[in-house]
mmCIF file of C-alpha atoms in Angstrom:
data_model
loop_
_atom_site.group_PDB
_atom_site.id
_atom_site.type_symbol
_atom_site.label_atom_id
_atom_site.label_comp_id
_atom_site.label_asym_id
_atom_site.label_seq_id
_atom_site.Cartn_x
_atom_site.Cartn_y
_atom_site.Cartn_z
ATOM 1 C CA MET E 1 26.853 -17.729 -28.221
ATOM 2 C CA GLU E 2 27.308 -13.978 -27.298
ATOM 3 C CA SER E 3 24.921 -13.012 -30.031
ATOM 4 C CA LEU E 4 22.279 -15.327 -29.198
ATOM 5 C CA LEU E 5 22.465 -14.125 -25.281
ATOM 6 C CA ARG E 6 22.066 -10.449 -26.643
ATOM 7 C CA ILE E 7 19.226 -11.487 -28.780
ATOM 8 C CA LEU E 8 17.213 -13.496 -26.105
ATOM 9 C CA THR E 9 17.607 -10.867 -23.550
ATOM 10 C CA ARG E 10 16.603 -8.223 -25.932
ATOM 11 C CA CYS E 11 13.554 -10.069 -26.739
ATOM 12 C CA ALA E 12 12.639 -10.521 -23.076
ATOM 13 C CA ALA E 13 12.866 -6.747 -22.322
ATOM 14 C CA ILE E 14 10.873 -6.105 -25.684
ATOM 15 C CA THR E 15 8.217 -8.668 -24.302
ATOM 16 C CA VAL E 16 7.678 -6.886 -21.118
ATOM 17 C CA LEU E 17 7.136 -3.548 -23.057
ATOM 18 C CA ILE E 18 4.697 -5.339 -25.277
ATOM 19 C CA MET E 19 2.835 -6.848 -22.309
ATOM 20 C CA LEU E 20 2.654 -3.607 -20.466
ATOM 21 C CA SER E 21 1.478 -1.602 -23.583
ATOM 22 C CA GLY E 22 -1.379 -4.346 -24.252
ATOM 23 C CA VAL E 23 -2.649 -3.562 -20.818
ATOM 24 C CA ILE E 24 -2.628 -0.050 -21.258
ATOM 25 C CA ILE E 25 -4.249 -0.028 -24.565
ATOM 26 C CA SER E 26 -7.017 -2.718 -23.153
ATOM 27 C CA LEU E 27 -8.039 -0.634 -20.261
ATOM 28 C CA ILE E 28 -8.124 2.652 -22.253
ATOM 29 C CA ASP E 29 -10.222 0.884 -24.923
ATOM 30 C CA GLY E 30 -12.708 -0.712 -22.341
ATOM 31 C CA SER E 31 -12.984 2.428 -20.260
ATOM 32 C CA LEU E 32 -13.872 4.629 -23.428
ATOM 33 C CA PRO E 33 -17.468 4.376 -23.165
ATOM 34 C CA ALA E 34 -17.669 5.375 -19.297
ATOM 35 C CA LEU E 35 -15.355 8.246 -20.139
ATOM 36 C CA LYS E 36 -17.193 9.515 -22.986
ATOM 37 C CA ALA E 37 -20.540 9.438 -21.093
ATOM 38 C CA PHE E 38 -19.337 10.970 -18.011
ATOM 39 C CA GLY E 39 -16.585 13.021 -18.774
ATOM 40 C CA PHE E 40 -14.215 14.536 -16.336
ATOM 41 C CA SER E 41 -17.020 14.409 -14.023
ATOM 42 C CA PHE E 42 -16.587 10.493 -13.605
ATOM 43 C CA PHE E 43 -13.460 11.254 -11.511
ATOM 44 C CA HIS E 44 -15.017 13.419 -8.892
ATOM 45 C CA THR E 45 -18.680 12.376 -8.472
ATOM 46 C CA GLU E 46 -19.612 10.250 -5.676
ATOM 47 C CA SER E 47 -22.634 8.628 -7.013
ATOM 48 C CA TRP E 48 -22.492 4.751 -8.166
ATOM 49 C CA ASN E 49 -26.087 3.594 -9.261
ATOM 50 C CA PRO E 50 -25.845 0.645 -11.670
ATOM 51 C CA VAL E 51 -30.046 0.990 -11.859
ATOM 52 C CA THR E 52 -29.822 4.590 -13.304
ATOM 53 C CA GLU E 53 -26.497 3.946 -14.785
ATOM 54 C CA LYS E 54 -24.746 6.977 -12.884
ATOM 55 C CA PHE E 55 -21.207 6.116 -12.047
ATOM 56 C CA GLY E 56 -18.580 8.073 -10.258
ATOM 57 C CA ALA E 57 -15.217 6.961 -9.100
ATOM 58 C CA ALA E 58 -14.583 9.518 -6.198
ATOM 59 C CA ALA E 59 -15.517 7.160 -3.467
ATOM 60 C CA PRO E 60 -13.225 4.302 -4.435
ATOM 61 C CA ILE E 61 -10.476 6.690 -5.353
ATOM 62 C CA TYR E 62 -10.710 8.094 -1.953
ATOM 63 C CA GLY E 63 -11.015 4.652 -0.125
ATOM 64 C CA THR E 64 -7.932 3.625 -2.050
ATOM 65 C CA LEU E 65 -5.691 6.627 -1.146
ATOM 66 C CA VAL E 66 -6.988 6.850 2.438
ATOM 67 C CA THR E 67 -6.603 3.408 3.593
ATOM 68 C CA SER E 68 -2.777 3.009 1.765
ATOM 69 C CA LEU E 69 -2.040 6.051 3.625
ATOM 70 C CA ILE E 70 -3.219 4.595 6.841
ATOM 71 C CA ALA E 71 -1.291 1.387 5.902
ATOM 72 C CA MET E 72 1.750 3.147 5.391
ATOM 73 C CA LEU E 73 1.661 5.516 8.560
ATOM 74 C CA ILE E 74 1.571 2.327 10.837
ATOM 75 C CA GLY E 75 3.341 -0.199 8.675
ATOM 76 C CA PHE E 76 6.429 1.962 7.696
ATOM 77 C CA PRO E 77 8.003 2.764 11.131
ATOM 78 C CA ILE E 78 7.072 -0.570 12.703
ATOM 79 C CA SER E 79 8.861 -2.148 9.591
ATOM 80 C CA ILE E 80 11.955 0.005 10.056
ATOM 81 C CA GLY E 81 11.955 -0.768 13.770
ATOM 82 C CA ILE E 82 11.755 -4.636 13.196
ATOM 83 C CA ALA E 83 14.683 -4.389 10.617
ATOM 84 C CA VAL E 84 16.690 -2.385 12.934
ATOM 85 C CA PHE E 85 16.192 -4.703 16.063
ATOM 86 C CA ILE E 86 17.184 -7.596 13.793
ATOM 87 C CA THR E 87 20.480 -6.118 12.281
ATOM 88 C CA GLU E 88 21.581 -4.156 15.095
ATOM 89 C CA LEU E 89 20.047 -5.156 18.584
ATOM 90 C CA CYS E 90 18.736 -8.711 18.448
ATOM 91 C CA PRO E 91 20.594 -11.404 20.035
ATOM 92 C CA PRO E 92 21.774 -14.257 17.622
ATOM 93 C CA LYS E 93 19.659 -16.870 18.527
ATOM 94 C CA LEU E 94 16.324 -14.822 17.861
ATOM 95 C CA LYS E 95 17.762 -13.375 14.727
ATOM 96 C CA GLN E 96 16.713 -16.430 12.344
ATOM 97 C CA PRO E 97 13.224 -17.197 14.069
ATOM 98 C CA ILE E 98 12.159 -13.613 13.677
ATOM 99 C CA SER E 99 13.266 -13.304 10.142
ATOM 100 C CA THR E 100 11.488 -16.309 9.081
ATOM 101 C CA ALA E 101 8.263 -15.440 10.957
ATOM 102 C CA ILE E 102 8.575 -12.072 9.083
ATOM 103 C CA GLU E 103 8.718 -14.086 5.820
ATOM 104 C CA LEU E 104 6.041 -16.171 6.736
ATOM 105 C CA LEU E 105 3.689 -13.326 6.948
ATOM 106 C CA ALA E 106 4.431 -12.329 3.335
ATOM 107 C CA GLY E 107 3.263 -16.187 2.445
ATOM 108 C CA ILE E 108 -0.137 -16.007 3.924
ATOM 109 C CA PRO E 109 -2.864 -15.413 1.289
ATOM 110 C CA SER E 110 -4.651 -12.242 1.333
ATOM 111 C CA ILE E 111 -8.161 -13.930 1.785
ATOM 112 C CA ILE E 112 -6.858 -15.480 5.197
ATOM 113 C CA TYR E 113 -6.021 -11.652 6.163
ATOM 114 C CA GLY E 114 -9.577 -10.864 5.123
ATOM 115 C CA ILE E 115 -11.196 -13.736 7.160
ATOM 116 C CA TRP E 116 -9.120 -13.072 10.169
ATOM 117 C CA GLY E 117 -9.939 -9.490 9.968
ATOM 118 C CA LEU E 118 -13.635 -9.935 9.747
ATOM 119 C CA PHE E 119 -13.979 -12.559 12.297
ATOM 120 C CA VAL E 120 -11.453 -11.466 14.820
ATOM 121 C CA LEU E 121 -10.064 -8.052 14.402
ATOM 122 C CA ALA E 122 -13.184 -6.127 13.465
ATOM 123 C CA PRO E 123 -14.950 -7.272 16.525
ATOM 124 C CA LEU E 124 -12.294 -6.288 18.599
ATOM 125 C CA LEU E 125 -12.071 -3.006 17.132
ATOM 126 C CA GLN E 126 -15.913 -2.647 17.658
ATOM 127 C CA LYS E 127 -15.955 -3.778 21.279
ATOM 128 C CA TYR E 128 -12.756 -1.859 22.536
ATOM 129 C CA VAL E 129 -10.834 0.319 20.353
ATOM 130 C CA GLN E 130 -13.440 2.181 18.244
ATOM 131 C CA PRO E 131 -15.719 3.453 21.343
ATOM 132 C CA LEU E 132 -12.243 4.223 23.025
ATOM 133 C CA LEU E 133 -11.337 6.434 20.040
ATOM 134 C CA ILE E 134 -14.777 8.089 19.957
ATOM 135 C CA LYS E 135 -14.597 8.995 23.428
ATOM 136 C CA ALA E 136 -11.153 10.135 23.532
ATOM 137 C CA PHE E 137 -11.627 12.784 20.676
ATOM 138 C CA ASP E 138 -14.876 13.771 21.287
ATOM 139 C CA GLY E 139 -14.744 17.568 21.102
ATOM 140 C CA VAL E 140 -11.206 17.770 19.511
ATOM 141 C CA PRO E 141 -11.430 19.989 16.442
ATOM 142 C CA GLY E 142 -10.762 17.701 13.388
ATOM 143 C CA LEU E 143 -10.155 14.694 15.283
ATOM 144 C CA SER E 144 -13.794 14.394 16.452
ATOM 145 C CA THR E 145 -15.024 14.321 12.804
ATOM 146 C CA LEU E 146 -12.161 11.919 11.839
ATOM 147 C CA PHE E 147 -13.265 9.492 14.663
ATOM 148 C CA ALA E 148 -17.041 10.031 14.696
ATOM 149 C CA GLY E 149 -19.953 7.812 14.351
ATOM 150 C CA PRO E 150 -20.993 4.389 15.807
ATOM 151 C CA PRO E 151 -18.312 1.793 16.081
ATOM 152 C CA TYR E 152 -19.258 -0.609 13.082
ATOM 153 C CA GLY E 153 -16.076 -2.624 13.401
ATOM 154 C CA ILE E 154 -15.531 -2.737 9.772
ATOM 155 C CA GLY E 155 -14.495 0.431 7.921
ATOM 156 C CA VAL E 156 -11.753 2.520 6.393
ATOM 157 C CA LEU E 157 -9.704 2.164 9.665
ATOM 158 C CA THR E 158 -9.849 -1.428 9.754
ATOM 159 C CA ALA E 159 -9.062 -1.871 5.993
ATOM 160 C CA GLY E 160 -6.030 0.262 6.654
ATOM 161 C CA LEU E 161 -4.808 -1.846 9.841
ATOM 162 C CA ILE E 162 -5.409 -5.136 7.889
ATOM 163 C CA LEU E 163 -3.074 -3.257 4.856
ATOM 164 C CA SER E 164 -0.508 -2.304 7.292
ATOM 165 C CA ILE E 165 -0.212 -5.801 8.339
ATOM 166 C CA MET E 166 0.216 -7.071 5.065
ATOM 167 C CA VAL E 167 2.571 -4.653 3.851
ATOM 168 C CA LEU E 168 4.975 -5.026 7.059
ATOM 169 C CA PRO E 169 6.840 -8.175 6.033
ATOM 170 C CA PHE E 170 7.576 -6.618 2.526
ATOM 171 C CA ILE E 171 9.161 -3.513 3.769
ATOM 172 C CA THR E 172 10.846 -5.196 6.781
ATOM 173 C CA SER E 173 12.642 -8.096 4.484
ATOM 174 C CA ILE E 174 13.786 -5.454 2.152
ATOM 175 C CA THR E 175 14.914 -3.003 4.849
ATOM 176 C CA ARG E 176 16.616 -5.731 6.632
ATOM 177 C CA ASP E 177 18.721 -6.885 3.842
ATOM 178 C CA VAL E 178 19.785 -3.601 2.630
ATOM 179 C CA PHE E 179 20.833 -2.718 6.364
ATOM 180 C CA GLU E 180 22.978 -5.817 6.297
ATOM 181 C CA THR E 181 24.715 -4.403 3.190
ATOM 182 C CA VAL E 182 26.170 -1.548 5.065
ATOM 183 C CA PRO E 183 30.073 -2.325 5.554
ATOM 184 C CA PRO E 184 31.061 -3.016 9.215
ATOM 185 C CA MET E 185 33.979 -0.679 8.989
ATOM 186 C CA LEU E 186 31.506 2.123 8.901
ATOM 187 C CA LYS E 187 29.597 1.003 11.994
ATOM 188 C CA GLU E 188 32.525 0.117 13.747
ATOM 189 C CA SER E 189 34.341 3.559 13.255
ATOM 190 C CA ALA E 190 31.096 5.144 14.505
ATOM 191 C CA TYR E 191 30.943 2.946 17.654
ATOM 192 C CA GLY E 192 34.523 3.677 18.101
ATOM 193 C CA LEU E 193 33.869 7.495 18.037
ATOM 194 C CA GLY E 194 31.433 6.816 20.696
ATOM 195 C CA CYS E 195 28.241 7.038 18.858
ATOM 196 C CA THR E 196 25.147 5.149 20.433
ATOM 197 C CA THR E 197 22.926 2.768 18.473
ATOM 198 C CA TRP E 198 20.554 5.217 17.571
ATOM 199 C CA GLU E 199 23.350 7.470 16.276
ATOM 200 C CA VAL E 200 24.713 4.917 14.273
ATOM 201 C CA VAL E 201 21.396 3.809 12.682
ATOM 202 C CA ARG E 202 20.477 7.513 12.076
ATOM 203 C CA HIS E 203 23.921 8.898 10.740
ATOM 204 C CA VAL E 204 25.355 5.726 9.115
ATOM 205 C CA VAL E 205 22.896 2.970 8.336
ATOM 206 C CA LEU E 206 19.774 5.014 7.025
ATOM 207 C CA PRO E 207 22.026 7.420 4.919
ATOM 208 C CA PHE E 208 23.827 4.559 3.376
ATOM 209 C CA THR E 209 20.856 2.425 2.655
ATOM 210 C CA LYS E 210 18.105 5.234 1.619
ATOM 211 C CA THR E 211 17.470 4.018 -1.844
ATOM 212 C CA GLY E 212 17.083 0.493 -0.412
ATOM 213 C CA VAL E 213 14.665 1.596 1.766
ATOM 214 C CA ILE E 214 12.559 3.958 -0.251
ATOM 215 C CA GLY E 215 12.514 0.952 -2.781
ATOM 216 C CA GLY E 216 10.739 -1.190 -0.152
ATOM 217 C CA VAL E 217 8.386 1.483 1.122
ATOM 218 C CA MET E 218 7.470 1.740 -2.760
ATOM 219 C CA LEU E 219 6.927 -2.091 -2.905
ATOM 220 C CA GLY E 220 4.741 -2.144 0.269
ATOM 221 C CA LEU E 221 2.534 1.125 -1.080
ATOM 222 C CA GLY E 222 2.152 -0.793 -4.318
ATOM 223 C CA ARG E 223 0.978 -3.985 -2.362
ATOM 224 C CA ALA E 224 -1.377 -1.610 -0.327
ATOM 225 C CA LEU E 225 -2.983 0.104 -3.510
ATOM 226 C CA GLY E 226 -3.686 -2.781 -5.405
ATOM 227 C CA GLU E 227 -4.714 -5.333 -2.678
ATOM 228 C CA THR E 228 -8.371 -6.716 -3.106
ATOM 229 C CA MET E 229 -9.690 -9.501 -1.168
ATOM 230 C CA ALA E 230 -8.754 -8.630 2.226
ATOM 231 C CA VAL E 231 -9.902 -5.133 1.823
ATOM 232 C CA THR E 232 -13.159 -6.397 0.374
ATOM 233 C CA PHE E 233 -13.918 -8.362 3.644
ATOM 234 C CA VAL E 234 -13.516 -5.515 6.268
ATOM 235 C CA ILE E 235 -14.118 -2.102 4.405
ATOM 236 C CA GLY E 236 -17.721 -2.499 4.085
ATOM 237 C CA ASN E 237 -18.195 -1.901 0.558
ATOM 238 C CA ALA E 238 -20.139 1.384 0.631
ATOM 239 C CA HIS E 239 -19.830 3.727 -2.187
ATOM 240 C CA ARG E 240 -19.657 6.975 -0.358
ATOM 241 C CA ILE E 241 -16.892 9.462 1.010
ATOM 242 C CA SER E 242 -17.228 9.898 4.958
ATOM 243 C CA HIS E 243 -15.215 12.086 6.954
ATOM 244 C CA SER E 244 -14.831 9.480 9.534
ATOM 245 C CA LEU E 245 -12.242 6.727 9.470
ATOM 246 C CA LEU E 246 -14.735 4.190 11.581
ATOM 247 C CA ALA E 247 -17.343 4.545 8.420
ATOM 248 C CA PRO E 248 -17.667 2.098 5.819
ATOM 249 C CA GLY E 249 -16.125 2.778 2.223
ATOM 250 C CA THR E 250 -14.638 1.151 -0.663
ATOM 251 C CA THR E 251 -11.600 1.043 -3.019
ATOM 252 C CA ILE E 252 -11.054 0.532 -6.454
ATOM 253 C CA SER E 253 -9.886 -2.977 -6.292
ATOM 254 C CA ALA E 254 -12.755 -3.942 -3.866
ATOM 255 C CA SER E 255 -15.477 -2.309 -6.169
ATOM 256 C CA ILE E 256 -13.986 -4.273 -9.241
ATOM 257 C CA ALA E 257 -13.896 -7.683 -7.401
ATOM 258 C CA ASN E 258 -17.469 -7.068 -5.943
ATOM 259 C CA GLU E 259 -19.199 -5.883 -8.847
ATOM 260 C CA PHE E 260 -17.374 -6.896 -12.198
ATOM 261 C CA THR E 261 -19.277 -10.538 -12.315
ATOM 262 C CA GLU E 262 -22.756 -8.815 -11.899
ATOM 263 C CA ALA E 263 -22.160 -5.950 -14.399
ATOM 264 C CA ASP E 264 -24.852 -6.011 -16.877
ATOM 265 C CA GLY E 265 -24.668 -3.613 -19.743
ATOM 266 C CA THR E 266 -21.598 -1.667 -21.450
ATOM 267 C CA LEU E 267 -21.737 1.274 -19.582
ATOM 268 C CA TYR E 268 -21.675 -0.232 -16.245
ATOM 269 C CA THR E 269 -18.467 -2.739 -17.489
ATOM 270 C CA SER E 270 -16.993 0.177 -18.915
ATOM 271 C CA SER E 271 -17.051 2.289 -15.569
ATOM 272 C CA LEU E 272 -15.447 -0.801 -13.654
ATOM 273 C CA ILE E 273 -12.681 -1.084 -16.429
ATOM 274 C CA ALA E 274 -12.217 2.697 -16.012
ATOM 275 C CA LEU E 275 -11.654 2.024 -12.292
ATOM 276 C CA GLY E 276 -8.798 -0.339 -13.131
ATOM 277 C CA LEU E 277 -7.378 2.325 -15.496
ATOM 278 C CA ILE E 278 -7.414 5.063 -12.637
ATOM 279 C CA LEU E 279 -5.586 2.420 -10.324
ATOM 280 C CA PHE E 280 -2.974 1.823 -13.054
ATOM 281 C CA ILE E 281 -2.620 5.680 -13.229
ATOM 282 C CA ILE E 282 -2.340 6.100 -9.604
ATOM 283 C CA THR E 283 0.435 3.150 -9.306
ATOM 284 C CA PHE E 284 2.210 4.730 -12.148
ATOM 285 C CA ILE E 285 2.120 8.364 -10.465
ATOM 286 C CA VAL E 286 3.461 6.776 -7.470
ATOM 287 C CA LEU E 287 6.240 4.666 -8.920
ATOM 288 C CA GLY E 288 7.300 7.895 -11.010
ATOM 289 C CA ALA E 289 7.445 9.836 -7.678
ATOM 290 C CA ALA E 290 9.565 7.400 -6.015
ATOM 291 C CA ARG E 291 12.062 7.387 -8.955
ATOM 292 C CA LEU E 292 11.930 11.277 -9.094
ATOM 293 C CA MET E 293 12.628 11.275 -5.445
ATOM 294 C CA LEU E 294 15.697 8.888 -5.911
ATOM 295 C CA LEU E 295 16.966 10.825 -8.750
ATOM 296 C CA ARG E 296 17.051 14.065 -6.574
ATOM 297 C CA MET E 297 18.754 12.166 -3.904
ATOM 298 C CA LYS E 298 21.605 11.136 -5.937
ATOM 299 C CA GLN E 299 21.812 14.757 -7.310
ATOM 300 C CA SER E 300 22.091 16.242 -3.927
ATOM 301 C CA GLU E 301 24.765 13.498 -2.790
ATOM 302 C CA GLY E 302 26.921 14.835 -6.082
ATOM 303 C CA ARG E 303 26.670 18.462 -4.855
#
C-alpha cells in the first residue's frame, strides 16, 4: 500500500509538470510566426492594425501592468485593514457575518463585476469622481498629466478599481486565516507589556505571518494580471498607451478575449498567442520574484 501511494503521488506531480510543459510548448509554437515576423519590436511597438498586419504588444503590456498596480495599491491596504479588524477588533457577533460577506465576494462571477462596473461604477466615476480629479490636480506637475483628459467613465483607472474589488476577498481571506495562526500567548504577552493594538499588529502579528501575507498578495496579483471579462467591460479596449489613467486602454487578456474569434490569418492569430505567452512570462516573473523575496526573508531571519 505504501508503494502504491508513492507511485500515485509521484504520477500526480509528474502530470502537473507535463501539463505545464504542454502549455509552454503550445504558446511558444503558436507565437513563433509573429515573433519571427516582428522580432523584438513586437514587445515595444504600440501599433495594432489587423488590416495591415502590423502588431505590437506594448499597449496591452502597459495596460496589464498599470491596472494590476492600481488594483494592488488600492486592494492590499484595504484587505489588510479588514483582516486586522476581523481578527483583532471585531465584536464576536459581527465576525462571522463579515467573514461570510468577504467570501461571497470571491464567488461572484467576473462578468457580473464587469456589468456592474459598466452600468453603475463607470457612470458614477464619469459624473462625480473623474471631474473632481481633473480639477483637483490641474496644474500639478506630473499629476495633471496622470489625471488629464475628458471624463470618459471607462478607462484604465476604472479597470484598476474593479480589479481592486475583485482581489480584495482573496487577499483578505488568506490574510485573516494566517493572522489567526498567531499563538495567543504572543499577543497576550505584548498586551501585558502595555502594547497597543497597533503595536501588537505591527511588531507581533505581521512579522509572524509575513510569509502568508505575501502569499495572499501574490495570489491577488495573479488574479489581477489574468482577469479578462470584468476588465474587458470597463477599460475601453483601445490599443494605445496614454499617460492619463482616465483614458481608455487595453490589457493582454482583454485583447485576446475581444479579438481571438475574429482573428483571420496566421500572423494575426500568432500575435494573439504571443500576447498569451507574454502574460505567462509576466506571471512567472512575478511568482519567481515572490519566491526570491520569501527566501531572502528567511535568510535574514536566520542571521
